[in-house]
Structure formats: structure tokens, C-alpha cells
XYZ file of C-alpha atoms in Angstrom:
733
model
C -42.669 -1.898 -20.855
C -40.634 0.030 -23.387
C -38.436 -1.977 -25.674
C -34.694 -1.982 -24.913
C -32.463 -0.013 -27.440
C -29.158 -1.401 -28.733
C -27.108 0.631 -26.265
C -29.281 -0.461 -23.300
C -28.772 -4.105 -24.376
C -24.991 -3.491 -24.782
C -24.830 -1.862 -21.326
C -26.769 -4.836 -19.804
C -24.523 -7.300 -21.512
C -21.426 -5.549 -20.499
C -22.349 -5.249 -16.854
C -23.524 -8.916 -16.849
C -20.170 -10.039 -18.354
C -18.206 -7.799 -16.071
C -20.021 -9.397 -12.985
C -19.076 -12.834 -14.092
C -15.557 -11.908 -14.732
C -15.274 -10.238 -11.328
C -16.637 -13.199 -9.423
C -14.653 -15.848 -11.250
C -11.516 -13.624 -10.764
C -12.265 -13.397 -7.108
C -12.909 -17.089 -6.666
C -9.684 -17.968 -8.397
C -7.668 -15.435 -6.419
C -9.436 -16.288 -3.115
C -8.647 -20.073 -3.616
C -4.927 -19.439 -3.224
C -4.430 -19.412 0.568
C -1.485 -17.554 1.887
C 1.074 -19.479 3.877
C 1.466 -17.960 7.341
C 4.202 -18.195 9.874
C 2.596 -17.233 13.105
C 4.572 -16.696 16.370
C 4.386 -19.425 18.884
C 1.484 -19.099 21.297
C 2.415 -19.643 24.953
C -1.062 -20.857 25.947
C -2.287 -24.229 24.709
C -5.912 -23.252 25.208
C -5.426 -20.151 23.045
C -3.621 -22.154 20.387
C -6.416 -24.696 20.174
C -9.031 -21.964 20.141
C -7.318 -20.070 17.219
C -7.199 -23.302 15.177
C -11.038 -23.255 15.189
C -12.316 -21.356 12.170
C -15.722 -20.490 13.823
C -15.189 -16.864 15.137
C -18.008 -17.140 17.663
C -16.526 -20.404 19.129
C -13.046 -18.936 19.328
C -14.371 -15.724 21.183
C -16.338 -17.985 23.650
C -13.329 -20.172 24.259
C -11.109 -17.191 25.005
C -13.747 -15.082 26.882
C -13.827 -12.393 24.492
C -16.753 -9.889 23.955
C -15.178 -7.862 21.262
C -13.285 -8.792 17.934
C -11.714 -6.296 15.409
C -11.584 -7.999 11.978
C -9.539 -6.617 9.203
C -9.250 -6.841 5.351
C -5.813 -5.417 4.553
C -3.625 -5.404 1.493
C -0.539 -3.433 2.689
C -0.856 -3.658 6.452
C -2.529 -0.356 7.139
C -6.015 -1.740 8.025
C -4.303 -4.403 10.087
C -2.427 -1.563 11.987
C -5.705 0.325 12.645
C -7.396 -3.008 13.787
C -4.632 -3.496 16.447
C -4.937 0.083 17.591
C -8.742 -0.186 17.988
C -8.270 -3.568 19.979
C -5.743 -1.915 22.391
C -8.004 1.088 22.803
C -11.087 -0.961 23.573
C -9.323 -2.644 26.430
C -7.741 0.385 27.922
C -10.670 2.858 27.635
C -13.582 0.414 28.232
C -12.272 -2.736 29.595
C -13.647 -4.881 26.694
C -11.999 -8.213 26.164
C -10.865 -7.840 22.585
C -9.062 -9.886 19.886
C -7.785 -8.989 16.402
C -8.664 -11.330 13.681
C -7.576 -11.675 10.054
C -10.765 -12.278 7.917
C -8.928 -14.939 6.069
C -8.540 -17.099 9.191
C -12.197 -17.590 9.827
C -15.438 -18.789 8.382
C -18.747 -16.812 8.939
C -21.595 -19.156 8.552
C -21.912 -19.101 12.249
C -21.689 -15.320 12.902
C -25.521 -15.320 13.266
C -24.954 -16.866 16.740
C -22.881 -13.904 17.955
C -24.181 -12.872 21.421
C -26.091 -9.681 21.660
C -23.632 -8.411 24.285
C -20.684 -8.734 21.878
C -19.220 -6.176 19.494
C -17.638 -6.794 15.983
C -15.722 -4.096 14.323
C -14.679 -4.309 10.749
C -11.684 -2.434 9.313
C -11.817 -2.857 5.547
C -9.525 -1.584 2.825
C -10.778 -1.319 -0.812
C -8.243 -2.676 -3.156
C -7.893 -1.738 -6.884
C -11.014 -0.738 -8.593
C -13.518 -1.522 -5.876
C -12.362 -4.957 -4.973
C -11.749 -6.691 -1.585
C -8.258 -7.222 -0.280
C -6.811 -10.716 -0.917
C -7.504 -11.752 2.616
C -11.093 -10.628 2.600
C -12.242 -12.239 -0.790
C -13.957 -15.204 0.790
C -15.651 -13.188 3.529
C -16.950 -10.717 0.866
C -18.260 -13.330 -1.331
C -20.128 -14.956 1.588
C -21.575 -11.896 3.274
C -22.863 -10.283 0.044
C -24.954 -13.280 -0.982
C -28.612 -12.685 -0.342
C -28.992 -16.189 0.941
C -25.762 -16.324 3.000
C -27.716 -17.622 6.160
C -30.951 -18.800 4.868
C -32.635 -19.718 1.578
C -35.264 -17.099 2.599
C -33.867 -13.687 1.461
C -36.133 -11.776 3.706
C -35.023 -13.329 6.964
C -32.939 -11.268 9.506
C -30.488 -13.828 10.861
C -28.035 -11.113 12.192
C -30.585 -9.391 14.405
C -28.227 -9.874 17.437
C -25.106 -8.701 15.767
C -23.760 -5.225 16.815
C -21.061 -3.929 14.612
C -19.003 -0.951 13.633
C -17.117 -0.400 10.397
C -14.423 1.675 8.969
C -13.085 1.712 5.437
C -9.910 2.754 3.766
C -10.210 4.018 0.256
C -9.275 6.796 -2.181
C -11.728 9.163 -3.574
C -9.722 9.511 -6.789
C -11.336 6.204 -7.784
C -14.744 5.543 -9.036
C -15.531 2.788 -6.537
C -14.464 4.827 -3.529
C -14.590 2.771 -0.262
C -16.877 0.234 -1.996
C -15.783 -2.587 0.315
C -16.970 -0.963 3.493
C -20.098 0.408 1.913
C -21.143 -2.991 0.431
C -20.341 -4.861 3.560
C -22.193 -2.449 5.732
C -25.239 -2.643 3.385
C -25.087 -6.460 3.436
C -24.826 -6.641 7.309
C -27.660 -4.255 7.857
C -29.698 -6.071 5.231
C -29.485 -9.146 7.369
C -30.685 -7.152 10.328
C -27.375 -6.281 11.987
C -27.220 -3.226 14.196
C -24.500 -0.620 13.258
C -23.160 1.473 16.026
C -22.266 4.880 14.847
C -21.719 5.788 11.205
C -19.666 3.695 8.744
C -16.336 5.597 8.603
C -14.455 6.275 5.421
C -10.861 7.074 5.310
C -9.966 9.078 2.144
C -6.399 8.658 0.927
C -7.233 10.785 -2.072
C -7.404 13.883 0.177
C -4.649 12.341 2.390
C -6.833 12.492 5.408
C -7.144 8.888 6.308
C -5.617 9.093 9.746
C -7.716 12.097 10.722
C -10.787 10.489 9.266
C -10.004 7.424 11.372
C -9.532 9.384 14.644
C -12.822 11.291 14.141
C -14.805 8.230 13.308
C -13.550 6.196 16.266
C -14.424 8.891 18.756
C -18.028 9.043 17.413
C -18.022 5.129 17.268
C -16.905 4.731 20.842
C -19.531 7.047 22.046
C -22.226 4.989 20.286
C -20.753 1.736 21.673
C -20.622 3.184 25.232
C -24.241 4.224 25.013
C -25.312 0.838 23.633
C -23.572 -1.353 26.198
C -23.516 1.187 29.191
C -19.828 1.358 29.293
C -17.878 3.756 31.527
C -14.647 5.167 30.075
C -11.596 4.559 32.116
C -8.672 6.847 32.811
C -6.284 6.520 29.958
C -3.120 5.435 31.742
C -0.752 3.567 29.574
C -0.857 -0.249 30.031
C 1.739 -2.033 27.889
C 0.426 -4.687 25.326
C 3.911 -6.258 25.219
C 6.448 -7.217 27.919
C 10.004 -6.765 26.997
C 12.851 -8.764 28.674
C 16.590 -8.246 28.164
C 18.026 -11.703 27.745
C 21.577 -12.812 28.764
C 22.494 -14.244 25.278
C 24.766 -12.834 22.625
C 23.300 -11.366 19.388
C 25.414 -13.940 17.490
C 23.234 -16.744 18.858
C 21.597 -18.510 15.878
C 18.108 -18.149 17.536
C 18.287 -14.364 17.498
C 16.559 -12.502 14.745
C 18.815 -9.755 13.426
C 16.436 -8.580 10.690
C 15.421 -11.876 9.057
C 11.867 -11.957 7.900
C 10.951 -15.350 9.506
C 12.384 -18.594 10.852
C 13.152 -19.995 7.361
C 15.300 -16.964 6.607
C 16.893 -17.288 10.006
C 17.806 -20.860 9.278
C 18.874 -20.100 5.672
C 16.211 -22.570 4.472
C 14.348 -20.121 2.257
C 11.771 -21.796 0.116
C 8.358 -21.054 -1.596
C 5.682 -19.973 -1.365
C 7.114 -16.477 -1.566
C 4.509 -14.046 -0.137
C 4.073 -10.867 2.049
C 5.403 -12.942 4.987
C 8.136 -14.801 3.169
C 10.239 -12.953 0.539
C 12.675 -14.460 -1.937
C 16.143 -12.912 -1.774
C 17.011 -12.038 -5.465
C 20.067 -10.818 -7.181
C 20.059 -7.475 -8.895
C 22.010 -8.182 -12.138
C 21.859 -4.663 -13.520
C 21.127 -1.126 -12.445
C 21.445 2.035 -14.272
C 20.436 5.721 -14.170
C 17.754 6.847 -16.749
C 17.631 10.585 -16.068
C 20.151 13.030 -17.379
C 19.105 15.548 -14.788
C 21.813 16.388 -12.085
C 19.318 16.807 -9.261
C 16.938 13.866 -9.829
C 17.548 10.095 -10.189
C 15.389 7.517 -12.062
C 16.549 3.916 -11.758
C 16.210 0.920 -14.039
C 17.015 -2.312 -12.376
C 17.040 -6.017 -13.632
C 16.254 -8.497 -10.878
C 17.049 -12.208 -11.454
C 14.423 -14.840 -10.504
C 16.399 -17.668 -11.978
C 14.480 -20.974 -12.131
C 13.465 -20.896 -8.467
C 10.363 -23.069 -7.786
C 7.276 -21.138 -6.953
C 8.652 -17.846 -8.298
C 7.358 -16.439 -11.580
C 5.533 -13.441 -12.941
C 3.204 -12.487 -15.691
C 3.416 -9.216 -17.776
C 1.678 -6.414 -15.895
C 2.258 -8.024 -12.236
C 3.797 -5.995 -9.406
C 7.030 -6.709 -7.490
C 7.350 -5.890 -3.715
C 10.680 -4.666 -2.643
C 11.392 -5.235 1.067
C 13.559 -2.201 2.203
C 15.592 -1.550 5.290
C 15.763 1.715 7.199
C 18.927 3.924 6.649
C 21.559 3.842 9.596
C 21.282 7.522 9.804
C 17.801 7.246 11.070
C 18.355 4.193 13.077
C 21.052 6.012 14.987
C 18.826 9.068 15.546
C 15.991 6.878 16.800
C 18.169 4.736 19.308
C 20.038 7.887 20.404
C 16.989 9.945 21.419
C 15.668 7.010 23.502
C 18.961 6.437 25.158
C 19.425 2.995 23.534
C 22.399 3.618 21.375
C 24.788 1.821 23.906
C 22.314 -1.108 24.134
C 21.498 -1.215 20.473
C 22.757 -4.961 20.256
C 21.134 -6.079 23.550
C 18.954 -9.152 22.830
C 15.407 -8.874 24.032
C 12.519 -11.120 24.233
C 9.021 -9.851 23.536
C 5.814 -11.442 24.753
C 2.198 -10.356 24.385
C 0.664 -9.543 27.813
C -2.655 -10.729 26.381
C -2.074 -13.983 24.455
C -4.547 -13.046 21.786
C -2.329 -10.153 20.830
C 0.174 -10.658 18.097
C 3.815 -9.642 18.670
C 4.572 -7.423 15.536
C 8.187 -8.332 15.156
C 10.136 -11.692 15.331
C 11.490 -12.516 18.751
C 14.141 -12.774 20.285
C 15.882 -9.796 18.547
C 17.633 -6.579 19.330
C 16.798 -2.924 19.512
C 18.950 -2.276 16.458
C 17.322 -4.931 14.359
C 13.872 -3.620 15.267
C 14.776 0.003 14.261
C 16.565 -1.084 11.105
C 14.406 -3.897 9.721
C 11.013 -4.103 11.435
C 9.408 -0.802 12.108
C 8.570 2.363 9.973
C 10.729 4.674 12.047
C 11.038 7.020 9.086
C 7.207 7.570 8.965
C 6.106 11.119 9.763
C 4.858 10.997 13.397
C 1.224 10.442 14.035
C -0.963 12.531 16.337
C -2.237 9.514 18.244
C 1.380 8.410 19.121
C 2.125 11.993 20.321
C -0.835 11.871 22.649
C 0.408 8.487 24.083
C 3.926 9.820 24.514
C 2.719 12.955 26.443
C 2.699 11.033 29.796
C 6.362 10.187 29.389
C 7.937 13.613 28.973
C 11.584 14.037 29.610
C 12.282 14.525 33.418
C 8.535 15.140 34.056
C 8.783 18.558 32.238
C 5.152 19.882 32.641
C 5.743 22.502 29.849
C 6.550 19.819 27.406
C 3.730 17.627 28.692
C 1.184 20.393 28.199
C 2.559 20.992 24.602
C 2.542 17.380 23.733
C -1.027 17.045 24.907
C -2.157 19.965 22.875
C -0.375 18.564 19.861
C -2.027 15.200 20.322
C -5.473 16.606 20.906
C -5.621 19.559 18.435
C -5.796 18.681 14.784
C -5.029 22.158 13.576
C -2.133 22.716 15.964
C -0.643 19.323 15.025
C -0.679 20.229 11.266
C 0.821 23.625 11.895
C 3.752 22.144 13.778
C 4.363 19.019 11.779
C 2.734 19.404 8.356
C 5.449 20.942 6.388
C 8.269 19.129 8.215
C 7.690 15.412 7.738
C 9.131 14.807 11.171
C 9.715 11.274 12.020
C 9.216 10.188 15.627
C 12.948 10.614 16.553
C 13.244 13.998 14.903
C 10.065 15.211 16.550
C 11.059 14.158 19.956
C 14.522 15.798 19.712
C 12.956 19.065 18.603
C 10.343 19.070 21.480
C 12.873 18.224 24.125
C 15.576 20.361 22.562
C 17.904 17.393 22.271
C 17.309 15.827 25.691
C 16.852 12.138 25.628
C 13.541 10.479 26.382
C 14.563 7.739 28.857
C 11.260 6.893 30.518
C 9.245 5.782 27.366
C 8.434 1.978 27.591
C 9.737 0.474 24.369
C 6.430 -1.294 23.945
C 4.924 2.102 23.145
C 6.809 2.037 19.785
C 5.885 -1.589 19.035
C 2.337 -0.590 19.449
C 2.373 2.900 17.937
C 4.785 2.665 14.894
C 3.566 0.530 11.891
C 5.684 -2.441 10.665
C 8.008 -1.747 7.861
C 6.223 -2.540 4.716
C 7.261 -3.855 1.300
C 6.920 -1.250 -1.409
C 5.192 -2.315 -4.666
C 6.326 -1.490 -8.184
C 4.841 -2.213 -11.643
C 7.008 -4.695 -13.385
C 8.450 -3.025 -16.505
C 9.346 -6.198 -18.519
C 7.601 -8.958 -20.269
C 7.462 -12.417 -18.986
C 7.345 -13.735 -22.503
C 10.522 -11.849 -23.414
C 12.526 -12.343 -20.257
C 10.773 -15.001 -18.018
C 13.499 -15.253 -15.505
C 14.301 -11.561 -15.037
C 11.960 -8.745 -13.985
C 12.581 -4.991 -14.558
C 11.559 -2.072 -12.365
C 11.572 1.543 -13.180
C 11.506 4.140 -10.239
C 12.265 7.620 -9.361
C 14.359 8.187 -6.260
C 12.611 10.370 -3.723
C 14.811 12.992 -2.212
C 13.092 16.327 -1.663
C 13.645 19.500 0.440
C 10.958 20.200 2.869
C 10.799 22.842 5.671
C 13.988 22.736 7.751
C 15.256 19.502 6.084
C 15.015 16.951 3.403
C 12.585 14.136 2.991
C 14.141 10.953 1.522
C 12.094 7.903 0.547
C 13.219 4.815 2.306
C 12.962 2.168 -0.395
C 14.001 4.249 -3.438
C 17.126 5.547 -1.607
C 17.891 1.892 -0.542
C 17.744 0.931 -4.199
C 19.812 3.879 -5.164
C 22.527 2.816 -2.620
C 22.483 -0.691 -4.235
C 22.895 0.770 -7.562
C 25.856 2.958 -6.510
C 27.579 0.037 -4.929
C 27.021 -2.170 -7.874
C 28.369 0.344 -10.341
C 31.234 1.574 -8.084
C 29.919 5.155 -8.376
C 32.746 7.692 -7.613
C 30.437 10.028 -5.405
C 27.804 7.810 -3.774
C 25.179 9.577 -1.582
C 26.368 9.797 1.992
C 22.808 9.030 3.132
C 22.781 5.936 0.975
C 26.077 4.751 2.517
C 24.448 4.298 5.885
C 22.188 1.467 4.636
C 23.248 -2.062 5.715
C 23.384 -3.332 2.191
C 24.537 -6.813 3.088
C 21.538 -7.329 5.351
C 21.401 -9.422 8.580
C 24.233 -11.841 8.796
C 25.162 -10.952 5.229
C 21.921 -12.476 3.821
C 21.799 -9.898 1.122
C 25.528 -9.798 0.279
C 26.260 -9.512 -3.387
C 23.580 -6.854 -4.442
C 20.618 -8.814 -3.343
C 17.279 -7.713 -2.224
C 14.211 -9.406 -0.660
C 11.208 -9.507 -3.013
C 7.889 -11.120 -3.732
C 5.507 -11.015 -6.712
C 1.987 -9.826 -6.476
C -0.508 -10.700 -9.179
C -2.242 -7.955 -11.114
C -5.325 -7.675 -13.306
C -3.670 -5.081 -15.380
C -3.096 -7.264 -18.393
C -2.766 -7.097 -22.163
C -5.789 -8.467 -24.170
C -5.370 -12.189 -24.916
C -5.744 -11.677 -28.689
C -2.470 -10.050 -29.824
C -4.369 -8.477 -32.850
C -6.460 -6.297 -30.495
C -5.396 -2.578 -30.652
C -4.024 -1.089 -27.416
C -3.789 2.493 -26.380
C -1.450 3.275 -23.451
C -1.242 6.506 -21.387
C 1.680 6.581 -18.958
C 3.535 9.810 -18.196
C 6.671 9.617 -16.100
C 7.404 6.287 -14.670
C 3.717 5.422 -15.220
C 5.144 4.064 -18.442
C 6.686 1.190 -16.506
C 3.973 -1.488 -17.217
C 3.724 -0.275 -20.793
C 7.423 -1.065 -21.410
C 6.463 -4.622 -20.536
C 3.480 -4.529 -22.811
C 5.566 -3.318 -25.799
C 8.351 -5.649 -25.054
C 5.854 -8.397 -25.110
C 4.315 -7.434 -28.474
C 7.771 -6.999 -30.020
C 8.746 -10.592 -28.861
C 5.417 -11.837 -30.417
C 6.300 -10.144 -33.749
C 9.682 -11.752 -33.735
C 8.134 -15.086 -33.064
C 5.852 -14.529 -36.249
C 2.666 -13.547 -34.403
C 0.301 -10.949 -35.990
C -0.376 -8.005 -33.648
C -2.686 -4.948 -33.569
C -1.956 -1.323 -33.472
C -0.114 0.159 -30.350
C -0.227 3.778 -29.292
C 1.862 5.033 -26.348
C 1.189 8.468 -24.960
C 4.206 9.483 -22.760
C 4.863 12.730 -21.025
C 7.703 14.144 -18.931
C 9.275 17.530 -18.192
C 12.077 17.737 -20.828
C 13.124 15.619 -23.716
C 16.800 16.065 -22.774
C 16.432 15.258 -19.022
C 13.830 12.720 -18.264
C 12.688 11.041 -21.478
C 13.066 7.432 -20.226
C 13.655 4.504 -22.536
C 13.906 6.904 -25.588
C 16.334 4.574 -27.454
C 14.224 1.561 -26.663
C 11.114 3.007 -28.134
C 13.178 3.642 -31.259
C 14.286 0.062 -31.369
C 10.814 -1.277 -30.779
C 9.633 0.966 -33.538
C 12.032 -0.805 -35.950
C 10.730 -4.097 -34.826
C 6.942 -3.283 -34.920
C 7.094 -0.814 -37.929
C 3.839 0.923 -38.404
C 2.065 -1.020 -35.633
C 3.701 1.226 -32.889
C 3.701 4.954 -32.198
C 5.016 7.041 -29.277
C 3.337 10.317 -28.783
C 5.177 12.594 -26.493
C 4.267 15.535 -24.306
C 7.164 17.602 -22.807
C 5.564 19.924 -20.396
C 8.568 22.178 -19.664
C 9.309 22.885 -23.241
C 6.154 24.566 -24.248
C 4.027 27.448 -23.213
C 1.321 26.752 -22.359
C 2.330 23.423 -20.878
C 1.197 20.332 -22.836
C 0.366 17.103 -21.186
C -0.641 13.596 -22.314
C -4.337 14.463 -22.315
C -3.681 17.215 -24.882
C -1.762 14.899 -27.149
C -4.579 12.293 -26.783
C -7.085 14.909 -27.963
C -4.932 15.657 -30.953
C -5.113 12.047 -31.885
C -8.794 11.898 -31.431
C -9.721 10.204 -34.846
C -7.106 7.480 -34.520
C -8.071 6.811 -30.865
C -11.721 6.474 -31.779
C -10.912 4.281 -34.850
C -9.002 1.861 -32.622
C -11.634 1.708 -29.878
C -14.237 1.069 -32.464
C -12.277 -1.916 -33.363
C -12.693 -3.160 -29.670
C -9.349 -1.748 -28.769
C -8.150 -1.636 -25.154
C -7.349 1.667 -23.193
C -4.858 1.654 -20.392
C -3.769 4.445 -17.916
C -1.042 4.289 -15.354
C 0.003 7.177 -13.276
C -1.487 10.038 -11.095
C -5.015 8.900 -10.267
C -5.923 12.133 -8.635
C -5.204 14.351 -11.549
C -3.754 12.993 -14.909
C -6.018 9.863 -14.838
C -9.214 11.949 -14.368
C -8.159 14.432 -17.112
C -7.440 11.538 -19.452
C -10.925 10.115 -18.706
C -12.597 13.255 -19.507
C -10.597 13.738 -22.674
C -11.612 10.263 -23.766
C -15.257 10.974 -23.143
C -14.932 14.116 -25.276
C -13.197 12.137 -28.051
C -15.998 9.535 -28.186
C -18.726 12.013 -28.087
C -17.166 14.197 -30.775
C -16.111 11.535 -33.060
C -19.276 9.460 -32.791
C -21.562 12.444 -32.832
C -23.315 11.512 -29.533
C -23.902 13.607 -26.333
C -21.507 13.983 -23.456
C -23.728 11.833 -21.341
C -23.745 8.958 -23.948
C -19.947 9.343 -24.284
C -19.677 8.817 -20.545
C -21.935 5.829 -20.736
C -19.835 4.248 -23.465
C -16.576 4.786 -21.358
C -18.390 3.098 -18.405
C -19.243 0.071 -20.561
C -15.584 -0.119 -21.572
C -14.621 -0.154 -17.949
C -17.284 -2.753 -17.103
C -15.949 -5.228 -19.692
C -12.253 -4.625 -18.879
C -11.476 -2.641 -22.053
C -10.457 0.437 -19.994
C -8.092 -0.393 -17.191
C -6.372 1.836 -14.650
C -3.372 0.412 -12.859
C -4.078 -0.430 -9.117
C -2.546 2.750 -7.606
C -2.847 4.201 -4.345
C -1.613 7.898 -4.297
C 0.578 8.934 -1.343
C 1.229 12.606 -0.946
C 4.503 13.598 0.628
C 4.793 16.606 2.909
C 5.445 20.185 1.896
C 4.304 23.744 2.489
C 1.348 25.242 0.693
C 3.583 26.749 -1.983
C 5.797 23.758 -2.557
C 5.600 21.469 -5.514
C 4.999 18.059 -4.064
C 5.762 14.603 -5.483
C 2.951 12.095 -5.941
C 4.181 8.584 -5.257
C 1.909 5.681 -6.510
C 3.128 3.035 -4.108
C 0.858 0.043 -4.889
C 1.019 0.224 -8.587
C 4.609 1.249 -8.659
C 3.943 4.103 -11.144
C 5.862 7.000 -9.775
C 4.805 10.338 -11.225
C 6.740 13.427 -10.561
C 6.086 17.137 -10.787
C 2.418 17.177 -9.993
C 1.251 20.375 -8.193
C -0.716 19.183 -5.105
C -2.211 20.399 -1.921
C -0.113 20.290 1.251
C -0.289 16.960 3.124
C -1.035 16.145 6.666
C 1.304 13.284 6.197
C -0.887 10.745 7.901
C 0.159 7.954 5.515
C 3.522 9.088 4.410
C 4.955 5.958 6.130
C 4.167 4.222 2.792
C 6.026 6.653 0.613
C 8.894 5.036 -1.179
């Protein structure tokens, strides 16, 4: 065997170290179980079964022959899992349950009956990691000796499964979760039905990828089990009863997140099921442009037990829907006069989970619980076709064509961003849709999700206050305007707090005081999400940061932290910040702060700017990075860290390519060796990209679209993108 060279040894050591770090990180993260607040289960047998962590035992007790298991970070995979479960019952008569991977152990999955089906819907989080609720499952199933000390045994020979993944091809580890789980299951002898599907948010085709995959998957399932497809007549999953009680009754949910909020007994842990209601102490405009807004907000955490953050973490903002859209939704369904009617919601099948708190009202559901502003999905249109206004056959034919023809659907909706209410109004020419069971919307519209933002402050400098930096989304689309739900909600709060003389009329329709005035006093529901996007532990380590637009948000926190350390007498390493925007006089955010930090940090800190609209040809951050090649290479040679936050589909890739060129050129090595060195940096955590999922907003082929990086909170404007099918716009801010 040939001897290993120095570079080979370095690569091996880096990968080994990176693997250890990954698993330790996963175990630590996976050890913190989420506190859940499940709805009461009406059936004692079901309740007892669900308390069992053996998934096979639970299925046997409940008489289920199919389970759809999800690994979800933001709720999208959970939504797809629920859709699959409903479809499996209606189309093929399978007795199906939905299961959160975190709620079960899997040592006994090798006893799954051969006539049962397990479907996995798995999102990939960050740089190829499992979602928080899938960590323990992933660690177990990817062990070679998960079921037996004999690695060559095939303990899952009876297991029939299907799998769909949600990922983003802009990232290096695209859909690695579903790929690795699929490989592990088949390695243990499991039989996959159909191909392992992969939804690509990078090409904004996840919804269409899902629909294509599931049709192929169902064909394979039907062939395997000899199933006959049933006539697709709508059968509600939830029963809805109008209750003879007043909305003021203290048991009625008017928008509260859970029972603790309803009873005003809000306490930790604060999670994606239980937010903390925080006070916004300051809000101000950062842009000088007349037609765009960028907000800086300070949110007070106080000394609340169980609520803290670390520099580089994310904050989730829980938005509400604007009253304008709530009115449109209720009106088109003929519910405006009954908006405050109290209703009770029960699952027809006790294994199904009611998606909203109950009892509640139609208004509360539309305002606080469902993504009614989301662009309408093709599958929902297909379901609604059978409920056409007054039985209009022409409308029914058109609806069926839209729901079944991908190209026609995109032609009619792709450049408009129609939400469900707008779409129904256009199709029926304003006539109300009075025959649609409300359960259709509980099943077909995703839950209103929190929006995540990179925290732009340092926990060392301001431990009880977090800052956020966000662009407000308000953009002309064909025949209308698309407004982001959460960012316009924050804009409305800012305008109220500052007594702005000309507040946005759209923003005025938000219920800023919240249900029963829970948010009165410029308050907003939040929770903190931990991030791995962190400064090196040694302050003397050099740091290079690339963050155009509001991608600079986490780096403001990094620099604020280093400035505080200098003031405390700590020695620090060199800091380079590459920042880009359109124009120095319009959207150069935090300019005065960079100057102040420069005085504190002296020659340890430089801001290198790229103003794309001021030069011809346009200059971006990657061009400035190339100009600073010698200094960048010098700092990296001293074990410096390299960070990128922003547009993963374009800017981050250009920056990566530029860094490879810098290393190859400055070190006199080949392009291939430069790429290998960059890979080593990533493996050992010295090259980090913020956990961003890119969401493309709608627009015509000649429009300039905005890229919203929701999960990382880095909002990057002005990127020229392809038109979107809008499948995932419901998560745009």
C-alpha cells in the first residue's frame, strides 16, 4: 500500500474529527426532549396505545396497517405526512396513522408485519443533518449493529417502506437524510416500494416533486399488496360542530397557542409549541429608500427562566394573518356573519391530530392558525373541484383541469401568487362558495408557522435583549401585490410603536393586541432555536465573514461580541467583513455602527463593501473577496474561520468558487487541491454557512424576484431568479 501523504493525513484527520463533532452535537441536541401539549384523546384505548413507545405495538393495538412517520423542522414534512395518511385511507382503505419520529423507539421495528406499510417523510436540516425530532431515530437506524451484533444479518426483511425527502439542491448534502435512511433500511433488508422521492426547494419544485413521487409510490404499493383504488369522494377527517357558547367563554381559544396561554399561565420551556410573549423595546427603519423597508428590532427577554440565547442563534417570530386577508377568506366562504361562531372540532379517526386548538372560532382559525395567505396548491384545487359554486359544470371542469395539469396550473397561478380566497373569487367571478366543508381547509391548508431570523446581537454584550434585522416583503406581482405575512406584521408593530404619521393601510388590519389583548403593549410571541453557526471559542482566531444585505445579521452579533471582549481586556484575532448592497446612500445597513466598532477594534476590524448599483459592471462580495486574496489566504493559513450568510443558491456558491480560486492561486496548488482544502475546512467546522432554506416568491419570467432565507433569517434582496411555481411560498416572510 502506498504511504499516505501529509494532505491525505490531514483530510483523514479532519473527517474523523468532524464525524466526532457531528455525533456529539447530535447526541447533545437529541437529549433535550421537546415538551408537547397534545390535544385530549377521546378514546382511552387510543390514549393508552399512544403512550407506548413501541411503534409496532401501537399499530397492533389500534388496528393500523400503515404508518406515516415524519422528521420535520418547520412543519412542512409533518403536513405532507398528514396528507399521505388521509390519501391512503380514502384511495386504498388503508388503516393509517401519522407518527412523530421523536415519539417512538425503533428497536422493535424488525417485528413489523409483512402486510404493513411504513412511509417516511424526512426533511434534511442545515448542512445534511436530521431535524431535531429525528436525531435519535437517525442515530439508531444508521448503526451497522442496530438490530444485531452481526452486521451482515437482514433483520428488516419483512419491512415494506416508502420514503420522501425534503431538501435543497443549493446545499452540498442535498437530501442526505432520506438518502442515508433509505440506504440503512435497505442495508438491513427492508423492501422499498417505488423510488425514494426527493423534493428540491432549491429549484422551488418540492410540491410538484412530492405529487409526482406519491403517484408512482401508490402504484408500487397497490401492486405489492393487491390494492384496488377507490373512487375519490371527499370524506372529512374532522367533524365540526357549532357550539351554543359565547366566544368570551374562557375555554374558547381565540388565537392562543395552547392551554397555558389561554389560562395566562405562560411558563418554560419555550418551544415551537409554546412561545414566550416578549416586548419589543425598540424598532427603527434601516433603509433610506422610499419604496423598501428594512427593520431593526430589539426584543426584551428579561430574566425569564428558561429563556436565553447564544450569539449566532435564531429567533422564531409567531405572526398573525392580516385582517384584510381574513375578511377575504371568510367572505368568499360565506362565513363573515358567522366569524365569531364557536365551533368544536373532533377527529373522525381518533389517530388523526386536530391541527388547531379547540373549541375556537372561524375568525381565530383564519387569523391565527392557518396559512391562508399561502399561494394555493394544486392538490387543494383538485379537492375543491367537487364543491363548485351552485354545481357549475364549467367551473368544475376548469378546476379539475387546473388540479390535474401541472403546466396549466402554473400558467394560471404562477405569476399571481393567488392565495386560496383570491383564487376562488377569481374562478367563481366573485360568487361565494357555500358548499365546501370547512374541514377541507383544516386538511388542505398548512398551519401558520413561525418565521425564523438570525439574531443580530451578541449574548455577551446584551444577554437579556435580542436584535433582529429584516427586510419587509412587499412586491408587485401580476395583477396585484404580494406582501409577506410576518415582516408586514413586524412593520405594523414598528409603525404603532413609533406613531408613524402615515402607517401602511395593509398593516393597520393586523390585530396587533392579539387574542384577548395578550400581545398588548408592542409584544410578540417568540421562541429561540439553537444554531451551530458560532464564533470560534478562541477569541484570537481570525474570522472572515461574507454577508450581503441582511445576510449581515449574524455578523453584527459576532462583531458586537468581539468588541465587548476587547472592552473587557480580551485579546482578539483579525476580523474581515465583506458586505454588499445596492447603494451606499439607500441600503447600507449599520454603517455608523461599523464605524464605531472600528474605533473600538482598531486595526483588528475591516469592512469591505460592494455597492452593486453604483458600478458598471456590477461588483458583488465575491469580487471584493478576490481583491483581498492575499489577506484572506494569510488569515486562513493561521487557522482562521470563514463564514457565509445569504443567498445559498447564488451568492454562497460564487463565494465558495472564489475561495477555491484564492487558495489555489495563493498557495500554488491545483484547482482540485484547492477544492479539497475547502472541503477539509468545512469538515472541521472552519467554513460555515448559515442554516438557510431559500424560498422563492412568485413573479413572471421577466420580473426580479426576492429571495427570502426563512430558516436562517438572512434576507437577501435583488437577486435575479427563475420564476417560481410558488409551491412553498406559504413560508415566505
